[in-house]
Amino acid sequence: MSKLPDLEGLALFAKVAETRSFAAAARDLNVSVATVSRGVGRLEDRLGTRLFNRTSRQLALTSSGEMLALRAARVLSEAEQAEAAARELSAQPRGLILLAVPMAFGLRWVAPILPDFFRLYPEVTVDLHLSDASVDLIGDGFDAGLRIALLPDSSLVARRISSVGRFIVAAPRYLADHGKPMHPRELAAHHCLGYAYRARQDVWRLRNGKGEEETVRPGGPLRVTNADALLPTLLSGLGIAELPEFIASEHLKSGALVPLLEDWSMPLGGLYFVTPTARARPAKVEALGDFLVSRLAHPVWRWPEA
């Protein structure tokens, strides 16, 4: 015998005990009389006792049925209340959202706008997980995440928010000391700073307007697991790095960094709002997705400036 209680059988029995009729119980529960009869019979077989005395004209609880009826009614009532609460949560934005976001992006562009989200949805709370490491959204139980990628994980439902460019940059001081590379192959002779969390491996792929492609494997004095950690060494003029647009743009605008190899481009990535499934997505997750799209679809980090 299964150790799992026959919750369906208990619910069907509770309704029959309440209405004193298999047909009435079936109508109340919107199932067939046969379903009710099978469920009660299965429960009786499991318990090894009769729960009803049946005649052609009436249905009466046995002593075992009397003992079980109150508890079965409580099971049915609590299940109905649990379903009602779950439906309310799915219909109105409220409750906890577990959200995974890359650290550098989250600190710069997500955390600052969350106060506005909480003002709009005061019954929603967010656990914000910040990490540049690859997160298993489904396996780790997250409700949603932001991904910055060329292609989102095919096992997830992805909603594209905006494009995210990538730039190879250096400080003017570095270029004054080491010269400005004019072709990707020249980067092999330079101090190129690396980033550990790549979808495959740490390589820079560039393409020019003629369709020529070059692959560069950065080699230099520093490799990091968070792009912000590149900035002190980069701004001090000690290397060349590839940075995402949302980090690079402020330093390009100020002149603290200079874009290199402007006749070449790197693959254009995207910012995606990802969830484990699109079916029956709770209102709280829909509300967060709509909010992030409204605030991040036309980002201020664009370079060159629009």
PDB file of N, CA and C in Angstrom, residues 56-128:
ATOM      1  N   SER A  56     -31.435   0.912  -1.169  1.00  0.00           N
ATOM      2  CA  SER A  56     -31.959   1.520  -2.392  1.00  0.00           C
ATOM      3  C   SER A  56     -32.506   2.913  -2.137  1.00  0.00           C
ATOM      4  N   ARG A  57     -32.809   3.238  -0.879  1.00  0.00           N
ATOM      5  CA  ARG A  57     -33.454   4.523  -0.604  1.00  0.00           C
ATOM      6  C   ARG A  57     -32.627   5.466   0.262  1.00  0.00           C
ATOM      7  N   GLN A  58     -31.664   4.964   0.965  1.00  0.00           N
ATOM      8  CA  GLN A  58     -30.915   5.863   1.836  1.00  0.00           C
ATOM      9  C   GLN A  58     -29.463   5.439   1.954  1.00  0.00           C
ATOM     10  N   LEU A  59     -28.668   6.401   2.445  1.00  0.00           N
ATOM     11  CA  LEU A  59     -27.233   6.218   2.606  1.00  0.00           C
ATOM     12  C   LEU A  59     -26.887   6.672   4.021  1.00  0.00           C
ATOM     13  N   ALA A  60     -26.339   5.811   4.812  1.00  0.00           N
ATOM     14  CA  ALA A  60     -26.024   6.140   6.201  1.00  0.00           C
ATOM     15  C   ALA A  60     -24.573   5.801   6.494  1.00  0.00           C
ATOM     16  N   LEU A  61     -23.940   6.636   7.324  1.00  0.00           N
ATOM     17  CA  LEU A  61     -22.560   6.382   7.725  1.00  0.00           C
ATOM     18  C   LEU A  61     -22.495   5.217   8.696  1.00  0.00           C
ATOM     19  N   THR A  62     -21.502   4.375   8.510  1.00  0.00           N
ATOM     20  CA  THR A  62     -21.211   3.345   9.502  1.00  0.00           C
ATOM     21  C   THR A  62     -20.496   4.000  10.677  1.00  0.00           C
ATOM     22  N   SER A  63     -20.219   3.238  11.707  1.00  0.00           N
ATOM     23  CA  SER A  63     -19.475   3.796  12.843  1.00  0.00           C
ATOM     24  C   SER A  63     -18.083   4.243  12.410  1.00  0.00           C
ATOM     25  N   SER A  64     -17.436   3.488  11.525  1.00  0.00           N
ATOM     26  CA  SER A  64     -16.124   3.901  10.992  1.00  0.00           C
ATOM     27  C   SER A  64     -16.267   5.176  10.175  1.00  0.00           C
ATOM     28  N   GLY A  65     -17.350   5.245   9.382  1.00  0.00           N
ATOM     29  CA  GLY A  65     -17.582   6.441   8.584  1.00  0.00           C
ATOM     30  C   GLY A  65     -17.810   7.660   9.437  1.00  0.00           C
ATOM     31  N   GLU A  66     -18.562   7.495  10.546  1.00  0.00           N
ATOM     32  CA  GLU A  66     -18.795   8.608  11.463  1.00  0.00           C
ATOM     33  C   GLU A  66     -17.481   9.134  12.031  1.00  0.00           C
ATOM     34  N   MET A  67     -16.589   8.206  12.405  1.00  0.00           N
ATOM     35  CA  MET A  67     -15.302   8.614  12.978  1.00  0.00           C
ATOM     36  C   MET A  67     -14.439   9.361  11.955  1.00  0.00           C
ATOM     37  N   LEU A  68     -14.539   8.954  10.688  1.00  0.00           N
ATOM     38  CA  LEU A  68     -13.682   9.549   9.655  1.00  0.00           C
ATOM     39  C   LEU A  68     -14.259  10.825   9.060  1.00  0.00           C
ATOM     40  N   ALA A  69     -15.567  11.000   9.094  1.00  0.00           N
ATOM     41  CA  ALA A  69     -16.221  12.073   8.346  1.00  0.00           C
ATOM     42  C   ALA A  69     -15.715  13.463   8.733  1.00  0.00           C
ATOM     43  N   LEU A  70     -15.569  13.715  10.034  1.00  0.00           N
ATOM     44  CA  LEU A  70     -15.161  15.050  10.475  1.00  0.00           C
ATOM     45  C   LEU A  70     -13.764  15.398   9.974  1.00  0.00           C
ATOM     46  N   ARG A  71     -12.852  14.447  10.098  1.00  0.00           N
ATOM     47  CA  ARG A  71     -11.475  14.711   9.649  1.00  0.00           C
ATOM     48  C   ARG A  71     -11.401  14.830   8.124  1.00  0.00           C
ATOM     49  N   ALA A  72     -12.173  14.007   7.429  1.00  0.00           N
ATOM     50  CA  ALA A  72     -12.185  14.101   5.968  1.00  0.00           C
ATOM     51  C   ALA A  72     -12.747  15.441   5.523  1.00  0.00           C
ATOM     52  N   ALA A  73     -13.772  15.934   6.227  1.00  0.00           N
ATOM     53  CA  ALA A  73     -14.331  17.246   5.902  1.00  0.00           C
ATOM     54  C   ALA A  73     -13.289  18.336   6.111  1.00  0.00           C
ATOM     55  N   ARG A  74     -12.450  18.172   7.144  1.00  0.00           N
ATOM     56  CA  ARG A  74     -11.394  19.158   7.399  1.00  0.00           C
ATOM     57  C   ARG A  74     -10.350  19.128   6.280  1.00  0.00           C
ATOM     58  N   VAL A  75     -10.016  17.913   5.819  1.00  0.00           N
ATOM     59  CA  VAL A  75      -9.072  17.779   4.698  1.00  0.00           C
ATOM     60  C   VAL A  75      -9.610  18.490   3.467  1.00  0.00           C
ATOM     61  N   LEU A  76     -10.877  18.260   3.150  1.00  0.00           N
ATOM     62  CA  LEU A  76     -11.483  18.895   1.983  1.00  0.00           C
ATOM     63  C   LEU A  76     -11.508  20.409   2.135  1.00  0.00           C
ATOM     64  N   SER A  77     -11.877  20.906   3.302  1.00  0.00           N
ATOM     65  CA  SER A  77     -11.949  22.345   3.532  1.00  0.00           C
ATOM     66  C   SER A  77     -10.580  22.999   3.403  1.00  0.00           C
ATOM     67  N   GLU A  78      -9.554  22.385   3.997  1.00  0.00           N
ATOM     68  CA  GLU A  78      -8.214  22.968   3.928  1.00  0.00           C
ATOM     69  C   GLU A  78      -7.671  22.940   2.507  1.00  0.00           C
ATOM     70  N   ALA A  79      -7.982  21.883   1.761  1.00  0.00           N
ATOM     71  CA  ALA A  79      -7.540  21.818   0.360  1.00  0.00           C
ATOM     72  C   ALA A  79      -8.204  22.908  -0.466  1.00  0.00           C
ATOM     73  N   GLU A  80      -9.501  23.132  -0.224  1.00  0.00           N
ATOM     74  CA  GLU A  80     -10.211  24.195  -0.947  1.00  0.00           C
ATOM     75  C   GLU A  80      -9.640  25.561  -0.603  1.00  0.00           C
ATOM     76  N   GLN A  81      -9.315  25.774   0.672  1.00  0.00           N
ATOM     77  CA  GLN A  81      -8.731  27.052   1.078  1.00  0.00           C
ATOM     78  C   GLN A  81      -7.341  27.245   0.474  1.00  0.00           C
ATOM     79  N   ALA A  82      -6.561  26.151   0.423  1.00  0.00           N
ATOM     80  CA  ALA A  82      -5.216  26.240  -0.167  1.00  0.00           C
ATOM     81  C   ALA A  82      -5.297  26.594  -1.648  1.00  0.00           C
ATOM     82  N   GLU A  83      -6.223  25.972  -2.368  1.00  0.00           N
ATOM     83  CA  GLU A  83      -6.379  26.282  -3.790  1.00  0.00           C
ATOM     84  C   GLU A  83      -6.843  27.725  -3.988  1.00  0.00           C
ATOM     85  N   ALA A  84      -7.778  28.175  -3.137  1.00  0.00           N
ATOM     86  CA  ALA A  84      -8.265  29.549  -3.254  1.00  0.00           C
ATOM     87  C   ALA A  84      -7.139  30.548  -3.012  1.00  0.00           C
ATOM     88  N   ALA A  85      -6.289  30.260  -2.021  1.00  0.00           N
ATOM     89  CA  ALA A  85      -5.170  31.157  -1.730  1.00  0.00           C
ATOM     90  C   ALA A  85      -4.181  31.171  -2.882  1.00  0.00           C
ATOM     91  N   ALA A  86      -3.925  29.994  -3.468  1.00  0.00           N
ATOM     92  CA  ALA A  86      -2.992  29.920  -4.598  1.00  0.00           C
ATOM     93  C   ALA A  86      -3.537  30.668  -5.805  1.00  0.00           C
ATOM     94  N   ARG A  87      -4.850  30.537  -6.056  1.00  0.00           N
ATOM     95  CA  ARG A  87      -5.445  31.265  -7.177  1.00  0.00           C
ATOM     96  C   ARG A  87      -5.350  32.773  -6.954  1.00  0.00           C
ATOM     97  N   GLU A  88      -5.549  33.203  -5.721  1.00  0.00           N
ATOM     98  CA  GLU A  88      -5.459  34.636  -5.428  1.00  0.00           C
ATOM     99  C   GLU A  88      -4.046  35.148  -5.647  1.00  0.00           C
ATOM    100  N   LEU A  89      -3.052  34.336  -5.239  1.00  0.00           N
ATOM    101  CA  LEU A  89      -1.660  34.731  -5.445  1.00  0.00           C
ATOM    102  C   LEU A  89      -1.324  34.832  -6.923  1.00  0.00           C
ATOM    103  N   SER A  90      -1.910  33.901  -7.715  1.00  0.00           N
ATOM    104  CA  SER A  90      -1.599  33.909  -9.144  1.00  0.00           C
ATOM    105  C   SER A  90      -2.320  35.036  -9.867  1.00  0.00           C
ATOM    106  N   ALA A  91      -3.374  35.560  -9.278  1.00  0.00           N
ATOM    107  CA  ALA A  91      -4.152  36.603  -9.938  1.00  0.00           C
ATOM    108  C   ALA A  91      -3.712  38.005  -9.547  1.00  0.00           C
ATOM    109  N   GLN A  92      -3.213  38.177  -8.320  1.00  0.00           N
ATOM    110  CA  GLN A  92      -2.794  39.489  -7.837  1.00  0.00           C
ATOM    111  C   GLN A  92      -1.301  39.463  -7.543  1.00  0.00           C
ATOM    112  N   PRO A  93      -0.574  40.521  -7.920  1.00  0.00           N
ATOM    113  CA  PRO A  93       0.863  40.536  -7.639  1.00  0.00           C
ATOM    114  C   PRO A  93       1.140  40.629  -6.141  1.00  0.00           C
ATOM    115  N   ARG A  94       1.470  39.513  -5.547  1.00  0.00           N
ATOM    116  CA  ARG A  94       1.861  39.501  -4.142  1.00  0.00           C
ATOM    117  C   ARG A  94       2.693  38.255  -3.888  1.00  0.00           C
ATOM    118  N   GLY A  95       3.509  38.320  -2.848  1.00  0.00           N
ATOM    119  CA  GLY A  95       4.332  37.174  -2.495  1.00  0.00           C
ATOM    120  C   GLY A  95       5.796  37.373  -2.856  1.00  0.00           C
ATOM    121  N   LEU A  96       6.571  36.343  -2.613  1.00  0.00           N
ATOM    122  CA  LEU A  96       8.029  36.384  -2.779  1.00  0.00           C
ATOM    123  C   LEU A  96       8.443  35.972  -4.187  1.00  0.00           C
ATOM    124  N   ILE A  97       9.389  36.732  -4.762  1.00  0.00           N
ATOM    125  CA  ILE A  97      10.010  36.391  -6.044  1.00  0.00           C
ATOM    126  C   ILE A  97      11.487  36.135  -5.817  1.00  0.00           C
ATOM    127  N   LEU A  98      11.964  34.974  -6.224  1.00  0.00           N
ATOM    128  CA  LEU A  98      13.396  34.671  -6.197  1.00  0.00           C
ATOM    129  C   LEU A  98      13.964  35.048  -7.567  1.00  0.00           C
ATOM    130  N   LEU A  99      14.810  36.073  -7.592  1.00  0.00           N
ATOM    131  CA  LEU A  99      15.294  36.655  -8.847  1.00  0.00           C
ATOM    132  C   LEU A  99      16.807  36.564  -8.920  1.00  0.00           C
ATOM    133  N   ALA A 100      17.324  36.001 -10.008  1.00  0.00           N
ATOM    134  CA  ALA A 100      18.765  35.866 -10.227  1.00  0.00           C
ATOM    135  C   ALA A 100      19.216  36.867 -11.291  1.00  0.00           C
ATOM    136  N   VAL A 101      20.251  37.643 -10.966  1.00  0.00           N
ATOM    137  CA  VAL A 101      20.724  38.705 -11.855  1.00  0.00           C
ATOM    138  C   VAL A 101      22.251  38.732 -11.833  1.00  0.00           C
ATOM    139  N   PRO A 102      22.916  38.932 -12.984  1.00  0.00           N
ATOM    140  CA  PRO A 102      24.370  39.107 -12.971  1.00  0.00           C
ATOM    141  C   PRO A 102      24.766  40.252 -12.048  1.00  0.00           C
ATOM    142  N   MET A 103      25.853  40.078 -11.318  1.00  0.00           N
ATOM    143  CA  MET A 103      26.175  41.004 -10.245  1.00  0.00           C
ATOM    144  C   MET A 103      26.405  42.434 -10.723  1.00  0.00           C
ATOM    145  N   ALA A 104      27.286  42.626 -11.701  1.00  0.00           N
ATOM    146  CA  ALA A 104      27.601  43.986 -12.135  1.00  0.00           C
ATOM    147  C   ALA A 104      26.365  44.688 -12.676  1.00  0.00           C
ATOM    148  N   PHE A 105      25.572  43.984 -13.454  1.00  0.00           N
ATOM    149  CA  PHE A 105      24.367  44.587 -14.006  1.00  0.00           C
ATOM    150  C   PHE A 105      23.346  44.856 -12.902  1.00  0.00           C
ATOM    151  N   GLY A 106      23.194  43.909 -12.001  1.00  0.00           N
ATOM    152  CA  GLY A 106      22.220  44.067 -10.932  1.00  0.00           C
ATOM    153  C   GLY A 106      22.513  45.243 -10.029  1.00  0.00           C
ATOM    154  N   LEU A 107      23.769  45.418  -9.660  1.00  0.00           N
ATOM    155  CA  LEU A 107      24.138  46.537  -8.785  1.00  0.00           C
ATOM    156  C   LEU A 107      23.922  47.878  -9.479  1.00  0.00           C
ATOM    157  N   ARG A 108      24.242  47.944 -10.777  1.00  0.00           N
ATOM    158  CA  ARG A 108      24.139  49.216 -11.499  1.00  0.00           C
ATOM    159  C   ARG A 108      22.712  49.571 -11.904  1.00  0.00           C
ATOM    160  N   TRP A 109      21.956  48.573 -12.408  1.00  0.00           N
ATOM    161  CA  TRP A 109      20.737  48.898 -13.133  1.00  0.00           C
ATOM    162  C   TRP A 109      19.460  48.263 -12.585  1.00  0.00           C
ATOM    163  N   VAL A 110      19.575  47.249 -11.733  1.00  0.00           N
ATOM    164  CA  VAL A 110      18.372  46.636 -11.174  1.00  0.00           C
ATOM    165  C   VAL A 110      18.097  47.139  -9.759  1.00  0.00           C
ATOM    166  N   ALA A 111      19.082  47.047  -8.886  1.00  0.00           N
ATOM    167  CA  ALA A 111      18.876  47.506  -7.505  1.00  0.00           C
ATOM    168  C   ALA A 111      18.381  48.957  -7.430  1.00  0.00           C
ATOM    169  N   PRO A 112      18.897  49.883  -8.238  1.00  0.00           N
ATOM    170  CA  PRO A 112      18.428  51.272  -8.135  1.00  0.00           C
ATOM    171  C   PRO A 112      16.967  51.488  -8.520  1.00  0.00           C
ATOM    172  N   ILE A 113      16.382  50.592  -9.334  1.00  0.00           N
ATOM    173  CA  ILE A 113      14.989  50.805  -9.743  1.00  0.00           C
ATOM    174  C   ILE A 113      13.996  49.976  -8.921  1.00  0.00           C
ATOM    175  N   LEU A 114      14.491  49.102  -8.062  1.00  0.00           N
ATOM    176  CA  LEU A 114      13.586  48.281  -7.258  1.00  0.00           C
ATOM    177  C   LEU A 114      12.684  49.102  -6.334  1.00  0.00           C
ATOM    178  N   PRO A 115      13.149  50.221  -5.752  1.00  0.00           N
ATOM    179  CA  PRO A 115      12.217  51.012  -4.932  1.00  0.00           C
ATOM    180  C   PRO A 115      10.950  51.412  -5.690  1.00  0.00           C
ATOM    181  N   ASP A 116      11.087  51.735  -6.966  1.00  0.00           N
ATOM    182  CA  ASP A 116       9.899  52.089  -7.762  1.00  0.00           C
ATOM    183  C   ASP A 116       8.984  50.886  -7.933  1.00  0.00           C
ATOM    184  N   PHE A 117       9.578  49.701  -8.083  1.00  0.00           N
ATOM    185  CA  PHE A 117       8.765  48.485  -8.205  1.00  0.00           C
ATOM    186  C   PHE A 117       7.990  48.221  -6.921  1.00  0.00           C
ATOM    187  N   PHE A 118       8.650  48.393  -5.778  1.00  0.00           N
ATOM    188  CA  PHE A 118       7.986  48.137  -4.501  1.00  0.00           C
ATOM    189  C   PHE A 118       6.879  49.155  -4.225  1.00  0.00           C
ATOM    190  N   ARG A 119       7.041  50.371  -4.727  1.00  0.00           N
ATOM    191  CA  ARG A 119       5.962  51.357  -4.567  1.00  0.00           C
ATOM    192  C   ARG A 119       4.735  50.951  -5.391  1.00  0.00           C
ATOM    193  N   LEU A 120       4.995  50.369  -6.564  1.00  0.00           N
ATOM    194  CA  LEU A 120       3.884  49.924  -7.408  1.00  0.00           C
ATOM    195  C   LEU A 120       3.223  48.660  -6.864  1.00  0.00           C
ATOM    196  N   TYR A 121       4.040  47.778  -6.266  1.00  0.00           N
ATOM    197  CA  TYR A 121       3.539  46.481  -5.809  1.00  0.00           C
ATOM    198  C   TYR A 121       3.994  46.238  -4.367  1.00  0.00           C
ATOM    199  N   PRO A 122       3.352  46.892  -3.409  1.00  0.00           N
ATOM    200  CA  PRO A 122       3.806  46.809  -2.018  1.00  0.00           C
ATOM    201  C   PRO A 122       3.644  45.435  -1.388  1.00  0.00           C
ATOM    202  N   GLU A 123       2.881  44.539  -2.014  1.00  0.00           N
ATOM    203  CA  GLU A 123       2.696  43.201  -1.452  1.00  0.00           C
ATOM    204  C   GLU A 123       3.648  42.174  -2.056  1.00  0.00           C
ATOM    205  N   VAL A 124       4.592  42.637  -2.879  1.00  0.00           N
ATOM    206  CA  VAL A 124       5.584  41.746  -3.470  1.00  0.00           C
ATOM    207  C   VAL A 124       6.923  41.960  -2.770  1.00  0.00           C
ATOM    208  N   THR A 125       7.610  40.870  -2.474  1.00  0.00           N
ATOM    209  CA  THR A 125       8.973  40.937  -1.934  1.00  0.00           C
ATOM    210  C   THR A 125       9.908  40.214  -2.902  1.00  0.00           C
ATOM    211  N   VAL A 126      11.163  40.620  -2.902  1.00  0.00           N
ATOM    212  CA  VAL A 126      12.143  40.072  -3.844  1.00  0.00           C
ATOM    213  C   VAL A 126      13.380  39.607  -3.084  1.00  0.00           C
ATOM    214  N   ASP A 127      13.781  38.377  -3.332  1.00  0.00           N
ATOM    215  CA  ASP A 127      15.103  37.898  -2.931  1.00  0.00           C
ATOM    216  C   ASP A 127      15.999  38.038  -4.158  1.00  0.00           C
ATOM    217  N   LEU A 128      16.909  39.007  -4.132  1.00  0.00           N
ATOM    218  CA  LEU A 128      17.759  39.307  -5.284  1.00  0.00           C
ATOM    219  C   LEU A 128      19.085  38.577  -5.130  1.00  0.00           C
TER     220      LEU A 128
END
